[in-house]
Amino acid sequence: MADTITIIDDRTGKKVTVPITGGTFPSSALRELDPSLFMYDPAYQSTASCASAITYLDGDAGVLRYRGYPIEQLAEKSTFLEVAYLLLKGELPTAEQYAQWTWDVTHHTYVHENMRKRFVDGFHYDAHPMGMFVSATAALGTFYDDAKDIFDKSSFDKQVMRLVAKVPTIAAMCQRFSQGLPFVLPNNSLSYSENFLNMMFRVGDDYKIDPVLSRAMDVLFILHADHEQNCGTTTMRVVSSAQTDPYTATAAAAAALYGPLHGGANEAVVRMLTEIGSIDNVPGFIEEIKNGSDLLWGFGHRVYKNFDPRATIIKKTAYEVFDVTGRNPLLDVALKLEEVALNDDYFRSRRLYPNVDFYSGLIYQALGFSVDVFTVLFAIPRTVGWLAHMQELLGDREQKLSRPRQLYVGVEERNFVPIADRK
Ligand code: ACO
C-alpha cells in the first residue's frame, strides 16, 4: 500500500496526492488545491508544527526518549548536566566535554548585583515566585549586550550556558525574597542540584545536603528537561521564530508553563490534596469532580493516554525521599485518589492517568519547598529543553516567522456610526 494520501476538493473535483512521512503529510497540499484553503485546528490537536530530533514521545505506549535514550535509563544512570548537554548538543558528552561543560555552568552561576538589589527587591513582599521568575529571566537578558546575537554560534552558546547556569540562582532569589530570607550566593564547589538546594535552604552554617535528596532533585530535573511540543515549548518556538533573544523567549515559555493546565498543575495538585485532607473524603471528592466541580489536577495529558512514564519514576523517587524526610502525610490521600480514579469509569473511559505533576509536588513539599515555588522548580530544567528547541528552530531552513491563519467568525463589513447616533 502506498504511503500517500489523496485529498479531493469536492467543489471542483481537483485532487492532490502527497506522501505520508512519519505519520504526517504536508498541509501545503491544501494550498495546491485552493490557495485560500486552510486547516482549522484549534489548540493544534492534529498539527505537527515542526520536525524535531530532540525528544521522542509515544503517548499510547508511554515512551519518552531524549535524543534516543529512554528516560528510565537517563533517570537512573545520568546527571542533569549530562542530560542538558545531551539535549543541547545531540550526544552524551565525553568525560572531557562533561568536565568542561560542568565547569562552564558552575562558574557562571552568579547574576549581576542589580538583579537582586534593584530588580528582585522591587517586588511586592508576597509576589508569586513564578511571576518573579518570568520577569527576572527576561530582565537578565538586558545585562548582556550580546544577548541578541543569536546567529553567532559562539554567542548563542554563551547565552545558553549563562541561562542554564543562572536560572537556579534566579529561582533561589525569588524563593528567598518571598520568605524574607537573605540571599545565599552560589557555591561553585557544589554540583548543580546541591548548589540549588544550598541557595534555597541554607540558613547560617548548619545546612547539610543529604545525597539522597540532591540526587532526587537531579532526577526531577532530568524528568522535566524536555517534553517536545508542549504549550511552553511551542511558545518558545513561536517567540523565537521572531528572532527574539533567548532570555525573553525563555521568559515567554515560562509564562506559558505558569498556567495550571500546564506546569502550574504541580502547585494545584498539592492545594487539592490539602483541601481533600483525608482518605475518607476521597470518594466524595471524586464524585464532585465527575459532576464537573473542578478538574482532578495532575490527571490527564494531551498525548499520554495510558500512563506518563515520568509519573512512574517520580513515584519511586518519592519513596526514596520520604525515607529521608519522613512520609508526606498527603501521600496517602494521593494514593487513594489514584486508586479510586483508576478504577472509575469516568476516568478510565477518558483515559485519564496521573501525569508528571501528580506526585512531583509531594516530593517538592517533603524537600521543604513552599507550594508556590513548585512551578519554578519545573522551569529550571525545562529551560534546557526550551533552549534546545530554539537552537533547533534557528537552524531549520523550513521554519519561518510563526503566523497561523484564523477562521474569521465576526460581523461582515458595516459603516461607522457616529457616537450620538448609537443606541
Ligand atoms: N479531571 C477531570 N476531567 C478531565 C481531566 C481532569 N484532570 N482532564 C481531562 N478531563 C476530561 C475533560 O473534561 C473531557 O471530558 P468530556 O469528554 O466529558 O468533555 C475529557 O476528559 C477529555 O479532556 P480534554 O480536555 O479534551 O483533554 P486535553 O487533552 O485537552 O487535556 C489536559 C489535557 C489539559 C492536561 C487535561 O487533562 C487537564 O486539564 N488536566 C488537569 C491539569 C493538569 O494536570 N495539567 C498538567 C498536564 S502535564 C503538563 O503540562 C506538565
Tab-separated table of C-alpha atoms in Angstrom, residues 33-382:
chain	number	residue	atom	x	y	z
A	33	LEU	CA	-5.973	22.576	-4.324
A	34	ASP	CA	-7.037	26.079	-3.360
A	35	PRO	CA	-4.625	28.803	-2.095
A	36	SER	CA	-7.340	30.184	0.191
A	37	LEU	CA	-7.912	26.830	1.944
A	38	PHE	CA	-6.545	26.301	5.472
A	39	MET	CA	-6.994	23.574	8.065
A	40	TYR	CA	-8.967	24.626	11.133
A	41	ASP	CA	-7.240	23.013	14.123
A	42	PRO	CA	-7.958	24.731	17.460
A	43	ALA	CA	-5.202	24.065	20.027
A	44	TYR	CA	-3.122	22.283	17.356
A	45	GLN	CA	-4.581	18.902	18.279
A	46	SER	CA	-3.842	17.453	14.832
A	47	THR	CA	-0.933	19.629	13.755
A	48	ALA	CA	2.804	18.904	13.786
A	49	SER	CA	4.348	22.375	13.798
A	50	CYS	CA	7.955	21.329	13.253
A	51	ALA	CA	10.332	18.476	12.615
A	52	SER	CA	12.459	17.837	15.695
A	53	ALA	CA	15.302	15.457	16.590
A	54	ILE	CA	15.322	16.218	20.315
A	55	THR	CA	12.639	14.227	22.124
A	56	TYR	CA	10.582	11.215	21.069
A	57	LEU	CA	7.269	10.591	22.729
A	58	ASP	CA	4.776	7.767	22.126
A	59	GLY	CA	1.718	8.592	24.188
A	60	ASP	CA	-0.038	5.268	23.696
A	61	ALA	CA	2.984	3.190	24.664
A	62	GLY	CA	4.117	5.555	27.448
A	63	VAL	CA	7.544	6.024	25.822
A	64	LEU	CA	9.762	9.069	26.322
A	65	ARG	CA	13.294	9.364	24.954
A	66	TYR	CA	15.770	12.225	24.835
A	67	ARG	CA	17.917	12.006	21.697
A	68	GLY	CA	17.045	8.296	21.544
A	69	TYR	CA	17.886	7.453	25.155
A	70	PRO	CA	14.970	6.086	27.243
A	71	ILE	CA	14.016	8.413	30.093
A	72	GLU	CA	14.207	5.478	32.528
A	73	GLN	CA	17.913	4.930	31.737
A	74	LEU	CA	18.743	8.617	31.955
A	75	ALA	CA	16.927	8.988	35.278
A	76	GLU	CA	18.809	6.029	36.689
A	77	LYS	CA	22.289	6.490	35.278
A	78	SER	CA	22.799	10.102	34.258
A	79	THR	CA	23.062	13.530	35.848
A	80	PHE	CA	21.052	16.601	34.966
A	81	LEU	CA	24.032	18.447	33.489
A	82	GLU	CA	24.894	15.416	31.353
A	83	VAL	CA	21.286	15.283	30.121
A	84	ALA	CA	21.363	19.032	29.486
A	85	TYR	CA	24.447	18.545	27.322
A	86	LEU	CA	22.742	15.664	25.508
A	87	LEU	CA	19.627	17.709	24.743
A	88	LEU	CA	21.571	20.754	23.620
A	89	LYS	CA	24.380	19.095	21.672
A	90	GLY	CA	22.709	15.891	20.485
A	91	GLU	CA	25.156	13.409	22.030
A	92	LEU	CA	26.198	12.411	25.526
A	93	PRO	CA	29.446	14.209	26.432
A	94	THR	CA	32.816	12.512	26.648
A	95	ALA	CA	34.489	12.763	30.065
A	96	GLU	CA	36.455	15.789	28.857
A	97	GLN	CA	33.403	17.534	27.363
A	98	TYR	CA	31.418	16.835	30.519
A	99	ALA	CA	34.139	18.303	32.735
A	100	GLN	CA	34.320	21.460	30.586
A	101	TRP	CA	30.523	21.871	30.412
A	102	THR	CA	30.184	21.357	34.173
A	103	TRP	CA	32.978	23.855	34.837
A	104	ASP	CA	31.396	26.418	32.499
A	105	VAL	CA	27.936	26.120	34.005
A	106	THR	CA	29.248	26.037	37.562
A	107	HIS	CA	31.320	29.183	37.034
A	108	HIS	CA	28.519	31.255	35.528
A	109	THR	CA	26.001	30.930	38.342
A	110	TYR	CA	26.324	34.485	39.657
A	111	VAL	CA	23.945	37.197	38.485
A	112	HIS	CA	24.588	40.930	38.407
A	113	GLU	CA	24.041	42.518	41.829
A	114	ASN	CA	21.418	44.856	40.376
A	115	MET	CA	19.266	41.818	39.587
A	116	ARG	CA	18.822	41.164	43.284
A	117	LYS	CA	19.257	44.577	44.880
A	118	ARG	CA	17.191	46.602	42.481
A	119	PHE	CA	15.112	44.249	40.395
A	120	VAL	CA	14.021	41.395	42.675
A	121	ASP	CA	13.905	43.645	45.734
A	122	GLY	CA	11.347	45.767	43.902
A	123	PHE	CA	8.631	43.111	44.004
A	124	HIS	CA	5.734	43.228	46.434
A	125	TYR	CA	6.537	41.143	49.519
A	126	ASP	CA	4.022	38.411	48.601
A	127	ALA	CA	4.752	38.276	44.853
A	128	HIS	CA	4.326	34.794	43.364
A	129	PRO	CA	7.794	33.277	42.738
A	130	MET	CA	6.796	32.161	39.249
A	131	GLY	CA	5.722	35.693	38.300
A	132	MET	CA	9.071	36.887	39.626
A	133	PHE	CA	10.933	34.165	37.729
A	134	VAL	CA	9.270	35.074	34.418
A	135	SER	CA	10.123	38.761	34.804
A	136	ALA	CA	13.637	38.192	36.179
A	137	THR	CA	14.559	35.832	33.320
A	138	ALA	CA	13.551	38.430	30.743
A	139	ALA	CA	15.370	41.129	32.725
A	140	LEU	CA	18.552	39.032	32.835
A	141	GLY	CA	18.974	39.422	29.086
A	142	THR	CA	19.255	43.193	29.431
A	143	PHE	CA	22.575	42.704	31.244
A	144	TYR	CA	24.237	41.192	28.164
A	145	ASP	CA	24.811	43.295	25.094
A	146	ASP	CA	25.451	40.146	23.038
A	147	ALA	CA	22.097	38.596	24.022
A	148	LYS	CA	20.600	39.377	20.634
A	149	ASP	CA	23.457	37.851	18.593
A	150	ILE	CA	21.504	34.670	18.068
A	151	PHE	CA	23.019	33.794	14.687
A	152	ASP	CA	26.578	33.944	16.012
A	153	LYS	CA	27.059	30.386	17.247
A	154	SER	CA	29.617	31.160	19.934
A	155	SER	CA	27.450	33.996	21.244
A	156	PHE	CA	24.308	31.840	21.216
A	157	ASP	CA	26.134	29.030	23.036
A	158	LYS	CA	27.286	31.555	25.633
A	159	GLN	CA	23.720	32.744	26.268
A	160	VAL	CA	22.583	29.123	26.586
A	161	MET	CA	25.310	28.374	29.111
A	162	ARG	CA	24.512	31.556	31.047
A	163	LEU	CA	20.818	30.734	31.196
A	164	VAL	CA	21.353	27.116	32.268
A	165	ALA	CA	23.790	28.330	34.936
A	166	LYS	CA	21.744	31.251	36.227
A	167	VAL	CA	18.121	30.062	36.305
A	168	PRO	CA	18.668	28.200	39.610
A	169	THR	CA	20.173	31.392	41.063
A	170	ILE	CA	17.172	33.409	39.919
A	171	ALA	CA	14.794	30.765	41.264
A	172	ALA	CA	16.523	30.799	44.648
A	173	MET	CA	16.451	34.610	44.753
A	174	CYS	CA	12.698	34.572	44.120
A	175	GLN	CA	12.060	31.984	46.846
A	176	ARG	CA	14.329	33.654	49.412
A	177	PHE	CA	12.764	37.043	48.714
A	178	SER	CA	9.284	35.576	49.276
A	179	GLN	CA	10.441	34.200	52.609
A	180	GLY	CA	12.233	37.377	53.683
A	181	LEU	CA	15.499	35.451	53.926
A	182	PRO	CA	18.933	36.757	52.887
A	183	PHE	CA	20.131	35.586	49.511
A	184	VAL	CA	22.716	32.770	49.535
A	185	LEU	CA	25.433	33.234	46.930
A	186	PRO	CA	26.153	30.313	44.569
A	187	ASN	CA	28.806	27.869	45.767
A	188	ASN	CA	30.959	26.741	42.853
A	189	SER	CA	32.298	23.710	44.699
A	190	LEU	CA	28.854	22.059	44.689
A	191	SER	CA	27.051	20.153	41.950
A	192	TYR	CA	24.183	21.796	40.055
A	193	SER	CA	21.489	20.307	42.296
A	194	GLU	CA	23.482	20.647	45.525
A	195	ASN	CA	24.171	24.301	44.775
A	196	PHE	CA	20.495	24.879	44.078
A	197	LEU	CA	19.403	23.247	47.352
A	198	ASN	CA	22.087	25.203	49.196
A	199	MET	CA	20.917	28.528	47.744
A	200	MET	CA	17.341	27.621	48.601
A	201	PHE	CA	17.704	26.313	52.132
A	202	ARG	CA	20.938	27.417	53.802
A	203	VAL	CA	20.341	29.483	56.897
A	204	GLY	CA	23.563	30.088	58.825
A	205	ASP	CA	26.167	27.340	58.622
A	206	ASP	CA	24.222	24.269	59.602
A	207	TYR	CA	22.650	23.179	56.305
A	208	LYS	CA	23.866	19.720	55.276
A	209	ILE	CA	22.880	18.463	51.841
A	210	ASP	CA	21.657	14.881	52.000
A	211	PRO	CA	22.969	12.991	48.917
A	212	VAL	CA	19.631	11.153	48.521
A	213	LEU	CA	17.795	14.462	48.343
A	214	SER	CA	20.226	16.145	45.938
A	215	ARG	CA	20.056	13.043	43.719
A	216	ALA	CA	16.244	13.202	43.867
A	217	MET	CA	16.452	16.858	42.813
A	218	ASP	CA	18.712	15.871	39.926
A	219	VAL	CA	16.293	13.115	38.835
A	220	LEU	CA	13.375	15.551	38.938
A	221	PHE	CA	15.404	17.977	36.829
A	222	ILE	CA	16.159	15.187	34.312
A	223	LEU	CA	12.489	14.192	34.057
A	224	HIS	CA	11.390	17.773	33.434
A	225	ALA	CA	14.144	18.765	30.996
A	226	ASP	CA	12.163	18.366	27.780
A	227	HIS	CA	8.837	17.108	26.520
A	228	GLU	CA	8.648	18.013	22.830
A	229	GLN	CA	5.939	20.396	21.606
A	230	ASN	CA	4.005	21.144	24.795
A	231	CYS	CA	2.455	24.559	25.446
A	232	GLY	CA	5.633	26.142	26.870
A	233	THR	CA	7.960	24.752	24.213
A	234	THR	CA	5.601	25.752	21.430
A	235	THR	CA	5.569	29.252	22.929
A	236	MET	CA	9.381	29.191	22.933
A	237	ARG	CA	9.428	28.274	19.269
A	238	VAL	CA	6.780	30.823	18.283
A	239	VAL	CA	8.562	33.654	20.108
A	240	SER	CA	11.987	32.517	18.859
A	241	SER	CA	10.670	32.490	15.300
A	242	ALA	CA	10.541	36.294	15.559
A	243	GLN	CA	14.305	36.133	16.347
A	244	THR	CA	13.760	37.366	19.890
A	245	ASP	CA	16.711	36.954	22.281
A	246	PRO	CA	16.846	33.682	24.276
A	247	TYR	CA	16.233	35.352	27.665
A	248	THR	CA	12.970	36.965	26.596
A	249	ALA	CA	11.904	33.842	24.712
A	250	THR	CA	12.616	31.728	27.814
A	251	ALA	CA	10.547	34.144	29.889
A	252	ALA	CA	7.658	33.753	27.418
A	253	ALA	CA	7.896	29.959	27.588
A	254	ALA	CA	7.976	30.148	31.389
A	255	ALA	CA	4.853	32.314	31.283
A	256	ALA	CA	3.077	29.513	29.413
A	257	LEU	CA	4.373	26.962	31.910
A	258	TYR	CA	2.975	29.061	34.779
A	259	GLY	CA	-0.642	28.179	33.907
A	260	PRO	CA	-2.395	25.488	35.993
A	261	LEU	CA	-3.282	23.383	32.939
A	262	HIS	CA	0.446	23.096	32.222
A	263	GLY	CA	3.359	23.350	34.710
A	264	GLY	CA	1.248	25.105	37.327
A	265	ALA	CA	-0.572	21.801	37.879
A	266	ASN	CA	2.042	20.636	40.439
A	267	GLU	CA	1.010	23.515	42.683
A	268	ALA	CA	-2.687	22.854	42.055
A	269	VAL	CA	-2.271	19.159	42.971
A	270	VAL	CA	-0.884	19.871	46.437
A	271	ARG	CA	-3.516	22.526	47.085
A	272	MET	CA	-6.168	19.971	46.017
A	273	LEU	CA	-4.723	17.192	48.232
A	274	THR	CA	-4.565	19.608	51.167
A	275	GLU	CA	-8.199	20.569	50.599
A	276	ILE	CA	-9.270	16.894	50.483
A	277	GLY	CA	-7.399	16.425	53.770
A	278	SER	CA	-8.098	12.734	54.457
A	279	ILE	CA	-8.632	9.492	52.548
A	280	ASP	CA	-12.211	9.336	53.854
A	281	ASN	CA	-13.031	12.390	51.763
A	282	VAL	CA	-11.643	10.927	48.528
A	283	PRO	CA	-14.757	9.100	47.191
A	284	GLY	CA	-16.931	12.187	47.748
A	285	PHE	CA	-14.323	14.412	46.105
A	286	ILE	CA	-14.154	12.129	43.050
A	287	GLU	CA	-17.945	12.303	42.718
A	288	GLU	CA	-17.759	16.104	42.773
A	289	ILE	CA	-15.114	16.045	40.028
A	290	LYS	CA	-17.320	13.775	37.928
A	291	ASN	CA	-20.152	16.253	38.403
A	292	GLY	CA	-17.907	18.942	36.926
A	293	SER	CA	-16.928	20.824	40.108
A	294	ASP	CA	-13.272	21.022	39.052
A	295	LEU	CA	-10.502	19.095	37.329
A	296	LEU	CA	-8.629	16.298	39.025
A	297	TRP	CA	-5.315	18.143	38.997
A	298	GLY	CA	-2.314	16.050	37.966
A	299	PHE	CA	-4.504	13.737	35.896
A	300	GLY	CA	-4.811	13.607	32.132
A	301	HIS	CA	-2.473	14.507	29.332
A	302	ARG	CA	-2.879	15.643	25.745
A	303	VAL	CA	-0.511	12.939	24.495
A	304	TYR	CA	-0.155	10.213	27.159
A	305	LYS	CA	-3.324	8.145	27.177
A	306	ASN	CA	-2.112	5.069	29.109
A	307	PHE	CA	0.488	6.265	31.546
A	308	ASP	CA	3.073	9.003	31.839
A	309	PRO	CA	6.478	7.282	32.227
A	310	ARG	CA	7.741	10.271	34.202
A	311	ALA	CA	4.987	9.761	36.795
A	312	THR	CA	6.149	6.162	37.347
A	313	ILE	CA	9.744	7.285	38.014
A	314	ILE	CA	8.599	10.179	40.194
A	315	LYS	CA	6.504	7.869	42.351
A	316	LYS	CA	9.574	5.686	43.009
A	317	THR	CA	11.689	8.780	43.751
A	318	ALA	CA	9.023	9.961	46.191
A	319	TYR	CA	9.512	6.871	48.361
A	320	GLU	CA	13.298	7.365	48.354
A	321	VAL	CA	12.846	10.952	49.510
A	322	PHE	CA	10.289	10.027	52.173
A	323	ASP	CA	12.782	7.505	53.621
A	324	VAL	CA	14.947	10.527	54.472
A	325	THR	CA	12.405	13.265	55.168
A	326	GLY	CA	9.567	11.202	56.591
A	327	ARG	CA	6.397	10.378	54.724
A	328	ASN	CA	4.421	13.309	53.368
A	329	PRO	CA	1.007	12.923	55.060
A	330	LEU	CA	-0.667	13.875	51.776
A	331	LEU	CA	0.805	10.760	50.111
A	332	ASP	CA	-1.995	8.562	51.458
A	333	VAL	CA	-4.596	10.936	50.052
A	334	ALA	CA	-2.789	10.907	46.686
A	335	LEU	CA	-2.553	7.102	46.618
A	336	LYS	CA	-6.232	6.729	47.469
A	337	LEU	CA	-7.181	9.330	44.884
A	338	GLU	CA	-5.166	7.495	42.244
A	339	GLU	CA	-6.697	4.135	43.213
A	340	VAL	CA	-10.280	5.416	43.151
A	341	ALA	CA	-9.810	7.335	39.899
A	342	LEU	CA	-8.078	4.476	38.083
A	343	ASN	CA	-10.998	2.185	38.959
A	344	ASP	CA	-13.670	4.655	37.981
A	345	ASP	CA	-15.271	4.504	34.564
A	346	TYR	CA	-15.307	8.306	34.191
A	347	PHE	CA	-11.501	8.445	34.254
A	348	ARG	CA	-10.912	5.111	32.518
A	349	SER	CA	-13.178	5.881	29.590
A	350	ARG	CA	-11.450	9.246	29.098
A	351	ARG	CA	-8.037	7.619	29.508
A	352	LEU	CA	-7.056	9.922	32.355
A	353	TYR	CA	-3.954	8.802	34.287
A	354	PRO	CA	-1.578	10.533	36.699
A	355	ASN	CA	0.788	12.860	34.863
A	356	VAL	CA	4.219	14.181	35.868
A	357	ASP	CA	2.688	16.711	38.228
A	358	PHE	CA	0.642	14.308	40.340
A	359	TYR	CA	3.480	13.161	42.604
A	360	SER	CA	6.194	15.778	41.986
A	361	GLY	CA	4.578	18.299	44.321
A	362	LEU	CA	4.621	15.808	47.179
A	363	ILE	CA	8.382	15.396	46.769
A	364	TYR	CA	8.934	19.127	46.499
A	365	GLN	CA	6.951	19.631	49.676
A	366	ALA	CA	8.909	16.913	51.501
A	367	LEU	CA	12.146	18.569	50.348
A	368	GLY	CA	10.960	21.758	52.054
A	369	PHE	CA	9.871	23.877	49.089
A	370	SER	CA	6.844	26.121	49.520
A	371	VAL	CA	3.910	25.306	47.264
A	372	ASP	CA	4.070	28.485	45.225
A	373	VAL	CA	7.656	27.777	44.117
A	374	PHE	CA	6.822	24.357	42.577
A	375	THR	CA	6.393	25.602	39.026
A	376	VAL	CA	9.714	27.422	39.254
A	377	LEU	CA	11.282	24.023	40.032
A	378	PHE	CA	9.820	22.807	36.737
A	379	ALA	CA	11.036	25.873	34.816
A	380	ILE	CA	14.703	25.430	35.842
A	381	PRO	CA	15.318	22.167	33.940
A	382	ARG	CA	12.795	22.954	31.200
